[in-house]
CSV table of C-alpha atoms and ligand atoms in Angstrom, one decimal:
chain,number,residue,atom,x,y,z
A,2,UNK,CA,176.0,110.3,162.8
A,3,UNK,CA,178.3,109.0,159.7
A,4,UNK,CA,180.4,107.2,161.8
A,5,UNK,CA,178.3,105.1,163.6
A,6,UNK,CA,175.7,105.0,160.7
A,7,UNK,CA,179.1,102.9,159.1
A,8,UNK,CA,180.4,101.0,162.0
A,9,UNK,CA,181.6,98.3,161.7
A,10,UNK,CA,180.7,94.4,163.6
A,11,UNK,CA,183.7,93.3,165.8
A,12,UNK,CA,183.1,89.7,165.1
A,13,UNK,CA,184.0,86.8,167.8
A,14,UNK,CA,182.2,83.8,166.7
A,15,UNK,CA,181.2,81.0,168.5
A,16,UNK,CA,184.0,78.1,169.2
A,17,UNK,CA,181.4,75.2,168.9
A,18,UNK,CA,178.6,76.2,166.6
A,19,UNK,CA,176.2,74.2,165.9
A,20,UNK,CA,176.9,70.6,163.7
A,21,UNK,CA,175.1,71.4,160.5
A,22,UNK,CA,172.8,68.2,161.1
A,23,UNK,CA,172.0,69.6,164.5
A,24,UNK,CA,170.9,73.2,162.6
A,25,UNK,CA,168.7,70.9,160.0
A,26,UNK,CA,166.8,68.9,163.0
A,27,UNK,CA,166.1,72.5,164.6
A,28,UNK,CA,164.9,73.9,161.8
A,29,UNK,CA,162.1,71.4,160.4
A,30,UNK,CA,159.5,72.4,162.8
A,31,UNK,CA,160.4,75.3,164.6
A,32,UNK,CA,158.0,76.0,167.5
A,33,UNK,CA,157.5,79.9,167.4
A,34,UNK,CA,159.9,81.2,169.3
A,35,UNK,CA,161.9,78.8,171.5
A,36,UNK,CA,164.9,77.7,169.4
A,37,UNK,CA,167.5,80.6,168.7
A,38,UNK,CA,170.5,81.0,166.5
A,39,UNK,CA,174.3,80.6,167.7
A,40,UNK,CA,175.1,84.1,167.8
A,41,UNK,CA,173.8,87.7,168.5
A,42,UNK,CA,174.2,91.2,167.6
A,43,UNK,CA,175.2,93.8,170.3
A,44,UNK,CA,176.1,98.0,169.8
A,45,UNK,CA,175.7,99.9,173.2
A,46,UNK,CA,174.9,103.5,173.9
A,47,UNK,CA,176.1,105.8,176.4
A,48,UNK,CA,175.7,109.8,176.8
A,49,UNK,CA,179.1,110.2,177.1
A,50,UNK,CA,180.3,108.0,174.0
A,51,UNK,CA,177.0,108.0,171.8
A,52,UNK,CA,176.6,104.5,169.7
A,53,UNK,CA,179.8,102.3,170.1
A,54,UNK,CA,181.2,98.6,171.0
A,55,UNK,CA,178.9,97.1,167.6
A,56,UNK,CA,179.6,93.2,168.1
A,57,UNK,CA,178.9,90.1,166.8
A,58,UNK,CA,179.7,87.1,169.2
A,59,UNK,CA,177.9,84.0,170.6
A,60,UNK,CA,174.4,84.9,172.5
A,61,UNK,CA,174.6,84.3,175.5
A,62,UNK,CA,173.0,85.9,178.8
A,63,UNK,CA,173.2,89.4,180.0
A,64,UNK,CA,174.7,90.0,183.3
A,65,UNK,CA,172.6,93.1,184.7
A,66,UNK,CA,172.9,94.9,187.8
A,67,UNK,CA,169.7,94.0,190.4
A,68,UNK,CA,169.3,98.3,189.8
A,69,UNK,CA,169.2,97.9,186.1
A,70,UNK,CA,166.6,100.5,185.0
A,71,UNK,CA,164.9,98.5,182.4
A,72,UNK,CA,164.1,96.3,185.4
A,73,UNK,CA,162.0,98.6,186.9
A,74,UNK,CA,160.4,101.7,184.7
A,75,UNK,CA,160.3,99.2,181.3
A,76,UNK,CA,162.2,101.2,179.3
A,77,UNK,CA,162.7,98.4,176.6
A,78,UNK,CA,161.1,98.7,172.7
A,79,UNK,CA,161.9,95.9,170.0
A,80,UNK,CA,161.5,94.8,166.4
A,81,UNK,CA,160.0,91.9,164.7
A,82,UNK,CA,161.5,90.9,161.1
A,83,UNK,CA,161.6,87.8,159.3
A,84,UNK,CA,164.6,86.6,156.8
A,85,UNK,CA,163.3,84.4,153.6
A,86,UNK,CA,165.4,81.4,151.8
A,87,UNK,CA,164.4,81.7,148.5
A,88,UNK,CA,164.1,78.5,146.0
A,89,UNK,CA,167.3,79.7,144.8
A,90,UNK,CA,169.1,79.4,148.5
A,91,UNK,CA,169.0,83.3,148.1
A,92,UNK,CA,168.5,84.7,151.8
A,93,UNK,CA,166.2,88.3,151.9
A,94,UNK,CA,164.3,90.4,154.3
A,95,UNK,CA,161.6,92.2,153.7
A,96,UNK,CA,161.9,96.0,153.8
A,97,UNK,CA,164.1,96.6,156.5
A,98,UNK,CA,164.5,100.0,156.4
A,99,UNK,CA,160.8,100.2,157.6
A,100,UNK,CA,161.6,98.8,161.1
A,101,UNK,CA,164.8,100.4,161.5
A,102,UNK,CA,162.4,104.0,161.0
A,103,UNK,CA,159.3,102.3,163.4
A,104,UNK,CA,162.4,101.4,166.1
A,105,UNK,CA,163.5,104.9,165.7
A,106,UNK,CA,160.1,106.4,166.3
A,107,UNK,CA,159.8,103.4,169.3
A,108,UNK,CA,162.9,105.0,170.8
A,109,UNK,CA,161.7,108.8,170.9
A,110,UNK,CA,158.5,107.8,172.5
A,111,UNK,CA,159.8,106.0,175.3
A,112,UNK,CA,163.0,109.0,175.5
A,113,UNK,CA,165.8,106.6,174.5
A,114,UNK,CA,168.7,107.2,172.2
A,115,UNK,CA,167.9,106.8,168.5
A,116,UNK,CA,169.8,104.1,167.1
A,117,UNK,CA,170.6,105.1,162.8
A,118,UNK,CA,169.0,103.2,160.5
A,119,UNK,CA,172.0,101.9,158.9
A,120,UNK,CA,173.4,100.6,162.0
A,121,UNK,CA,170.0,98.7,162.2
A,122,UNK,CA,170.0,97.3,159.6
A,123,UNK,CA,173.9,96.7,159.1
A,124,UNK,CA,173.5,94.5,162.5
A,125,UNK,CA,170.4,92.5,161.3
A,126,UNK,CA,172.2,92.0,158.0
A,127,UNK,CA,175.3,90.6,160.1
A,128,UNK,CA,173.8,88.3,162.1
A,129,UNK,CA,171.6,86.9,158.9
A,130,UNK,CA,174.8,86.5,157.3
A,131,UNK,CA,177.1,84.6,160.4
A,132,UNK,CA,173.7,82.3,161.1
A,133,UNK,CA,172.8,81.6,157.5
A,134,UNK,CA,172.6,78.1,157.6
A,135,UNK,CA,169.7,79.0,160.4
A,136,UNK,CA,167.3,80.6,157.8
A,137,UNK,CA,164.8,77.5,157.0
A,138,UNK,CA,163.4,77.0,153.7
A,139,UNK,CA,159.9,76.3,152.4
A,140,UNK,CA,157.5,78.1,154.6
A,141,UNK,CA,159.9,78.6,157.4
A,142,UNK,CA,161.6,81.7,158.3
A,143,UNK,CA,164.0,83.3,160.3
A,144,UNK,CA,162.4,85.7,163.0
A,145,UNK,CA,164.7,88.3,164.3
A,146,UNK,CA,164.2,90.3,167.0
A,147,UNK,CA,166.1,93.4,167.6
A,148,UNK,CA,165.6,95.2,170.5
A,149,UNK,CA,167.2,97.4,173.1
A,150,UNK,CA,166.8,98.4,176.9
A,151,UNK,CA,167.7,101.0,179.6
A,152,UNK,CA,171.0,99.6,181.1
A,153,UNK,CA,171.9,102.3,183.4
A,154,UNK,CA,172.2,101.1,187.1
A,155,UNK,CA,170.0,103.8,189.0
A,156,UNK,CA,166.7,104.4,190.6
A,157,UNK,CA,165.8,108.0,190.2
A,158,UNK,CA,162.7,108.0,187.2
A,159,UNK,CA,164.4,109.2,184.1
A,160,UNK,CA,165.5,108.8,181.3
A,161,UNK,CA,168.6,106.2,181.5
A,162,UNK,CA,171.9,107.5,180.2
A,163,UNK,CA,173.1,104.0,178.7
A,164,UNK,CA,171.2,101.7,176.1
A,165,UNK,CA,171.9,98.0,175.2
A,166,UNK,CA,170.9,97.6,171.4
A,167,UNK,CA,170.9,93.5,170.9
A,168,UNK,CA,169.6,91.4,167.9
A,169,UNK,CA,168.7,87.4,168.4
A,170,UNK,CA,167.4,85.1,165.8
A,171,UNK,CA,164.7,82.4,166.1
A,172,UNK,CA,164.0,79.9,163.4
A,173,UNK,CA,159.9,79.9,163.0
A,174,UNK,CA,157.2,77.9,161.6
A,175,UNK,CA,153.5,79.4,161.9
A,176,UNK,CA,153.0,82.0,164.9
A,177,UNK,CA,149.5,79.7,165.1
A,178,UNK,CA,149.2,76.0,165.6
A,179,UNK,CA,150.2,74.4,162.2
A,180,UNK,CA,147.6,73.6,159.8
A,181,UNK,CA,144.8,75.9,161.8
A,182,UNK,CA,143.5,77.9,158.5
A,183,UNK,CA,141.2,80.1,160.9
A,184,UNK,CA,141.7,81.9,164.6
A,185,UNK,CA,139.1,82.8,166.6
A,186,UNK,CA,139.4,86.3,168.6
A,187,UNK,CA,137.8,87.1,172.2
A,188,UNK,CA,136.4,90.9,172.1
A,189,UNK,CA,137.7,91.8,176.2
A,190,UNK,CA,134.9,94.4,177.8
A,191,UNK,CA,137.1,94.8,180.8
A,192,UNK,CA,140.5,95.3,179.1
A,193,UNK,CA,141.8,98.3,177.0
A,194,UNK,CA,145.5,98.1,175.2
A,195,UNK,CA,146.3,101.8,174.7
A,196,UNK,CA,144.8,105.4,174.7
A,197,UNK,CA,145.5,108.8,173.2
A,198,UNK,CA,148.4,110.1,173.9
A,199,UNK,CA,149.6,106.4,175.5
A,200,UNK,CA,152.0,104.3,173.7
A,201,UNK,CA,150.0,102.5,171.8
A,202,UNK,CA,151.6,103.0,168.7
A,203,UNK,CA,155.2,102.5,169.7
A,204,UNK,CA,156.8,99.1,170.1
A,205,UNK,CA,157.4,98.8,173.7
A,206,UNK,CA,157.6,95.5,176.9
A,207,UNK,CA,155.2,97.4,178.5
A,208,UNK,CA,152.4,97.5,175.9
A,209,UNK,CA,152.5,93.2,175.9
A,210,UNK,CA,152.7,92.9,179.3
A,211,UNK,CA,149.4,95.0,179.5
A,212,UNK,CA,148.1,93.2,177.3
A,213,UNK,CA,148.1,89.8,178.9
A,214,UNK,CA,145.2,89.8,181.0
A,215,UNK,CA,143.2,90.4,178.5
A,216,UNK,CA,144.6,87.1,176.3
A,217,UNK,CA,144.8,85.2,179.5
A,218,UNK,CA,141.0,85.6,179.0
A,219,UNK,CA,140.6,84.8,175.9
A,220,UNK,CA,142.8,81.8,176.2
A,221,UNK,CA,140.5,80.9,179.2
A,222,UNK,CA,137.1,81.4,176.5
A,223,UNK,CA,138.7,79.1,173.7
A,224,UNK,CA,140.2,82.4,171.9
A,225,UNK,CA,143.8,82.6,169.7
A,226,UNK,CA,143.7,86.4,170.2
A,227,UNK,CA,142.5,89.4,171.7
A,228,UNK,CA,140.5,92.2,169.9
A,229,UNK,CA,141.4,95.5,171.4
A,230,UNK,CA,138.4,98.3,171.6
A,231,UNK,CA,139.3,101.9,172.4
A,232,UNK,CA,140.1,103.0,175.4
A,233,UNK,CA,138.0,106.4,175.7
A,234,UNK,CA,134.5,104.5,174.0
A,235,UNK,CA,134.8,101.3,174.1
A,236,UNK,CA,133.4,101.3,170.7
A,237,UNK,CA,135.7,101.5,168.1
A,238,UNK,CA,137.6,98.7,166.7
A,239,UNK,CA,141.6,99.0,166.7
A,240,UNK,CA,143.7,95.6,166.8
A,241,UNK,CA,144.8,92.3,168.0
A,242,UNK,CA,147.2,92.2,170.5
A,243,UNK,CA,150.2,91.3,168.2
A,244,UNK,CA,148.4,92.3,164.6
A,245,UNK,CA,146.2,94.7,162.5
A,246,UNK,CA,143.4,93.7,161.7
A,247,UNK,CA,141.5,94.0,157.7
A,248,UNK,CA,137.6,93.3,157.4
A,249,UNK,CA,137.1,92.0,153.4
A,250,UNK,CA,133.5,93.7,152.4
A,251,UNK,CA,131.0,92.3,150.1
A,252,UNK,CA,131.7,95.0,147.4
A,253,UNK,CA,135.3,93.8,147.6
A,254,UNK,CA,136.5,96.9,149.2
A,255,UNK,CA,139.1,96.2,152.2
A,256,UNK,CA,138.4,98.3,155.6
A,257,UNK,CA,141.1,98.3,158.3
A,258,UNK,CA,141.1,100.6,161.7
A,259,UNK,CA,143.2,104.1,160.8
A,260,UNK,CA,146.4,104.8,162.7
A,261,UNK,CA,145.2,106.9,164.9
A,262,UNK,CA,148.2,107.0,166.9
A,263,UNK,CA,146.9,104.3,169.6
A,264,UNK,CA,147.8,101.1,167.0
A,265,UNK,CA,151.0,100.0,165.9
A,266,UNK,CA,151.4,101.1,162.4
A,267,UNK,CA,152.2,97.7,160.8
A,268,UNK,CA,154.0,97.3,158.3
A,269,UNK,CA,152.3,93.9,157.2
A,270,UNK,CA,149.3,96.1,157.3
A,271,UNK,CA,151.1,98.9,155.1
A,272,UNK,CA,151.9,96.6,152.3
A,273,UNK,CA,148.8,95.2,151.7
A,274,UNK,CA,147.4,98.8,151.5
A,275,UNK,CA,149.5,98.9,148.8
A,276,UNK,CA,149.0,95.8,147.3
A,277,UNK,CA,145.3,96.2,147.4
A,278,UNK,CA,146.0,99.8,145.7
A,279,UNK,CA,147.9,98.4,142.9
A,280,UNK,CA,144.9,95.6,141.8
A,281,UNK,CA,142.5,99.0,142.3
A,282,UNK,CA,140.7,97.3,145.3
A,283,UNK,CA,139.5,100.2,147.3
A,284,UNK,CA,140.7,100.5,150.6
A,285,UNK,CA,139.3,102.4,153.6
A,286,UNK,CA,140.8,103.5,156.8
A,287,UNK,CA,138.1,104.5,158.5
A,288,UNK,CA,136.8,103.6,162.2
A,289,UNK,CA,135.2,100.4,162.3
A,290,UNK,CA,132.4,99.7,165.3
A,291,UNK,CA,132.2,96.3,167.0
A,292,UNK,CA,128.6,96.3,166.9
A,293,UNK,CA,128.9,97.7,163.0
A,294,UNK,CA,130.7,94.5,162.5
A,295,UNK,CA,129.0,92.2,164.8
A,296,UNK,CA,126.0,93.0,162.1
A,297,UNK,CA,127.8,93.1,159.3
A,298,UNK,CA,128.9,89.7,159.8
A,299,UNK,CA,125.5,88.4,160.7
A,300,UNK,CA,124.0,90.2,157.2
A,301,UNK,CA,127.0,89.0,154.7
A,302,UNK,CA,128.3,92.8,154.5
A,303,UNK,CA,131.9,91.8,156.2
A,304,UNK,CA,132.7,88.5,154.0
A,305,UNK,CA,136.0,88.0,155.4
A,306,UNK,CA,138.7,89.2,158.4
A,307,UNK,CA,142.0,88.7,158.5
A,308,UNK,CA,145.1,89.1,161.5
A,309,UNK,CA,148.2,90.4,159.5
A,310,UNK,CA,151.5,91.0,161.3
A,311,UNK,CA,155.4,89.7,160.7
A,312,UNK,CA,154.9,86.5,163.5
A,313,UNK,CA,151.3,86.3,161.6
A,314,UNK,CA,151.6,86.7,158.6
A,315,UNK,CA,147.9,87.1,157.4
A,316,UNK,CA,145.7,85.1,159.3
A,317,UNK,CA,141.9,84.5,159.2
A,318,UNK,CA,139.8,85.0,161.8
A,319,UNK,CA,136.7,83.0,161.3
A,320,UNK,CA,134.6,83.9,164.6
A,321,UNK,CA,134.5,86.7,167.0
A,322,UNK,CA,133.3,85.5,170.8
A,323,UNK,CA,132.2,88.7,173.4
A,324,UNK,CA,131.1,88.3,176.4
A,325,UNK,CA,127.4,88.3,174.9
A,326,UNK,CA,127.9,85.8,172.1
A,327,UNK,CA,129.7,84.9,169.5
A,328,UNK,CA,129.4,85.1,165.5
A,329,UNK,CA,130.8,84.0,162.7
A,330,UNK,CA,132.9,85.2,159.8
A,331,UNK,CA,131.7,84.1,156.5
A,332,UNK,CA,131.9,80.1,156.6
A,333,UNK,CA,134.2,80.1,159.2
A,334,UNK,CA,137.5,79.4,157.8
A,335,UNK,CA,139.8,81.1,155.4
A,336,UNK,CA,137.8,83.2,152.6
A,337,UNK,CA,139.1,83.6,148.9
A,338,UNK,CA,140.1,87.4,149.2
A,339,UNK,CA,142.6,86.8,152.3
A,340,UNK,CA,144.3,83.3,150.3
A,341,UNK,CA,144.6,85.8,147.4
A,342,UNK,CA,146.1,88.4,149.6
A,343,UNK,CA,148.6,85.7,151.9
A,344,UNK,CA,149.9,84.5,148.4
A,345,UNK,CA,150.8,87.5,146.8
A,346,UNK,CA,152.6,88.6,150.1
A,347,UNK,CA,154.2,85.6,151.1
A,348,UNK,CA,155.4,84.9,146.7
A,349,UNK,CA,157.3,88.5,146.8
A,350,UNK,CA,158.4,87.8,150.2
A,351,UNK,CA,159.9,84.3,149.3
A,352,UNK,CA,161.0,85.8,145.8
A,353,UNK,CA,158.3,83.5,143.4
A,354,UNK,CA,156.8,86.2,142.5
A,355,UNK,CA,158.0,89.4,140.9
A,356,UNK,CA,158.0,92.4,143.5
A,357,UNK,CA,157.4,95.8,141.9
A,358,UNK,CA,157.7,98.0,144.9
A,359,UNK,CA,161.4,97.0,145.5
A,360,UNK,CA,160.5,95.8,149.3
A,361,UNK,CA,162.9,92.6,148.8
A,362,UNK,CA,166.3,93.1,150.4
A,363,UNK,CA,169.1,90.6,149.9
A,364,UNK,CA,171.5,89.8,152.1
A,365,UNK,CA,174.6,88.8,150.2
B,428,PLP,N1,150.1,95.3,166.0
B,428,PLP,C1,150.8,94.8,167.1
B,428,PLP,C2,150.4,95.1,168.4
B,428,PLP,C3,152.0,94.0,166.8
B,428,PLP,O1,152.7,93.5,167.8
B,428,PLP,C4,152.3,93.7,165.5
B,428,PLP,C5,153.5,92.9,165.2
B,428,PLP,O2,154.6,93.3,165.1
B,428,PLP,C6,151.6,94.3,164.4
B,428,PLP,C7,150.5,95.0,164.7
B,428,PLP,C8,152.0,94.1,163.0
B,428,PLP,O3,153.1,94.8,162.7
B,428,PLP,P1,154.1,94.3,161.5
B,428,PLP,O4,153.2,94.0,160.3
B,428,PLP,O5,155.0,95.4,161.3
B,428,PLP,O6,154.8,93.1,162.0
B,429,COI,C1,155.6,90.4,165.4
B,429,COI,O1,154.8,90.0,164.6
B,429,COI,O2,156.8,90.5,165.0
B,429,COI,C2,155.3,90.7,166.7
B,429,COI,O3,156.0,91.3,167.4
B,429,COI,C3,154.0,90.1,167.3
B,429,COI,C4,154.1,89.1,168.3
B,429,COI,C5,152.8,88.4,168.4
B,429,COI,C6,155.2,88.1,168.1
C-alpha cells in the first residue's frame, strides 16, 4: 500500500505537442467535451502484481482484445474534476481527495481493485502539470476524467483480475449552451435511474447508459435534463441525470433529496451544504415529492431550483415539463439565492475569494 500510494509517473512525453497558438485557439471556446489534452495518465492493475506501470505518455487509443471484459459486463467507473487558472496563472483543483475516496467507494461496488488515494490524485496532479498550458483561464476549465475498466480478456461473469486506471483532460466551457442562464428538466414516468441496493450511488458506464432513454425523451420534449423519480414509488424526487438537485424555499431554507444510497453523493452538492451551513441558512435533506413541488412551485413556496454538479456547476432550472404539464420556477430564469450560491463557489474555486474550508488544492 506505501509503495504504490508513492509511485512514481514514468514520463514519455509527446514528440510533437501542440504549438502554443494551436493550445490558445482550442481553448477559447471549448465545446464540452470534444477537444482533449496532448497526454494521458495510465497505472494498471493485475492480481498478481497489484497497482504498477504508472505512466504519463501521449493519449492515444487503447488496443483491447474483442473478449475485453469491460466490453461486455460494464465493469468501468470514472471521475469528473475540474482544474482552475487562477488570475494569478496559479493552476488548482478543487478538493481532490473527495473523488479519489467516491472512486474508491465506485470501485468496491462494482468488485474492482481499489486504486489509493494518493496514487489518484498523484496522476491527476501529473497530467495537470505536463498539460498546463491546457488549463483555460476566465470561466474556462480543465475537465479531467479519470477512470478505469475491466481489462482482462475472458468471458466467464466475474470479477476481472486486471484493471486499466487512465486519466484524460478536456478543456471546457459551460456543460449547457453558453449564455442559457436557465434549463428546463423533463420529469420521465416511464424511466427509473437506480433502486435500493442498485448502483445508483456509485459512479459507473452503466448508470449513463441507462439513463439515456430517458434524456433521449426529454431532448425529444424540448428538455436539457432529466429528473429521476424513485424507482420503488415513483414518488420521490432524487436527481438529474448528471447532477443533484437543491429546491431554494420561500423562508430561505435550502432542501435537496438525502443520499439515500440510490444518488450520487455529489460533491458539488456537499460543499454547498456547507456553504449554506456556514451563512446559517438552514438546510434539509429530506425527501422531496414531485407533486409536493409541482405545488409548491405553483403557490411561491419553492422560489428557486438549481442543477449543481462538476460539468454543471450550479445551474438553474427554471421549468419542470411531465408528461401532464409543465410549470414554472419562480420567473423562470436564474433566482438571487442560486447567483449568490454559483459565486461564492465558483470565487473559492477560481481563488477570488478567500476559502475557509481548505478545499483549494494547488498544483505546483
Ligand atoms: N449526480 C450525477 C448522476 C452525476 O453524474 C454528477 C456529476 O458528477 C453529480 C450528481 C454531481 O457530482 P459532483 O458534484 O461530484 O460532480
Ligand atoms: C460531471 O459533472 O463530472 C459528470 O460526470 C456529469 C456529466 C454530465 C458530465
Amino acid at each position: 500500500m506505501n509503495t504504490e500510494s508513492t509511485m512514481q509517473f514514468a514520463f514519455s512525453l509527446i514528440a510533437t505537442p501542440t504549438p502554443h497558438d494551436q493550445i490558445v485557439a482550442s481553448i477559447a471556446n471549448p465545446v464540452f467535451g470534444r477537444v482533449f489534452t496532448d497526454h494521458m495518465a495510465t497505472v494498471r492493475w493485475t492480481s498478481a502484481l497489484g497497482w504498477h506501470d504508472a505512466k504519463i505518455e501521449a493519449r492515444r487509443p487503447f488496443q483491447i482484445d474483442p473478449a475485453c471484459a469491460v466490453l461486455h459486463y460494464a465493469q468501468e467507473i470514472f471521475e469528473g474534476m475540474k482544474a482552475y487558472r487562477g488570475e494569478d496563472n496559479s493552476v488548482s483543483l478543487f478538493r481532490p481527495f473527495e473523488n479519489a475516496k467516491r472512486f474508491r467507494a465506485s470501485a468496491e461496488r462494482m468488485s474492482m481493485a481499489e486504486l489509493p488515494d494518493a496514487l489518484f490524485v498523484g496522476a491527476v496532479e501529473s497530467l495537470v502539470k505536463v498539460d498546463r498550458d491546457w488549463v483555460p483561464g476566465g470561466d474556462g476549465s480543465l475537465y479531467l476524467r479519470p477512470f478505469m475498466f475491466a481489462t482482462e480478456t475472458f468471458l466467464g461473469v466475474r470479477a476481472s483480475s486486471e484493471y486499466l486506471f487512465c486519466v484524460i483532460a478536456s478543456p471546457v466551457g459551460p456543460y449547457f449552451k453558453a449564455g442559457k442562464t436557465a434549463v428546463t428538466v423533463w420529469v420521465s414516468d416511464r424511466y427509473t435511474r437506480a433502486a435500493l441496493g442498485g448502483t445508483g450511488a456509485a459512479k459507473c458506464g452503466g448508470n449513463y447508459a441507462a439513463g439515456l432513454s430517458a434524456q433521449t425523451e426529454a431532448s425529444a420534449n424540448g428538455c436539457d435534463q432529466v429528473v429521476f423519480l424513485d424507482a420503488a414509488e415513483h414518488k420521490w424526487i432524487e436527481e438529474l441525470g448528471g447532477m443533484n438537485v437543491f429546491f431554494v424555499m420561500d423562508d430561505g431554507s435550502l432542501r435537496t433529496p438525502p443520499l439515500s444510497g440510490t444518488i450520487l453523493p455529489g460533491i458539488t452538492r456537499a460543499s454547498i451544504i456547507e456553504l449554506a451551513k456556514r451563512e446559517g441558512i438552514v438546510v434539509s435533506e429530506e425527501p422531496y415529492a414531485f407533486e409536493t413541488w409541482q405545488a409548491d412551485a405553483i403557490s411561491g413556496r419553492v422560489r428557486e431550483a438549481f442543477a449543481c454538479g462538476t460539468a454543471a456547476v450550479v445551474t438553474a432550472i427554471g421549468a419542470v415539463r411531465h408528461a401532464a404539464g409543465e410549470f414554472t420556477i419562480g420567473d423562470g430564469g436564474e433566482g438571487p439565492v442560486t447567483q449568490r450560491i454559483r459565486a461564492t463557489l465558483t470565487g473559492i474555486q477560481r481563488g477570488k475569494i478567500a476559502d475557509p474550508f481548505g478545499w483549494i488544492h494547488h498544483v505546483a
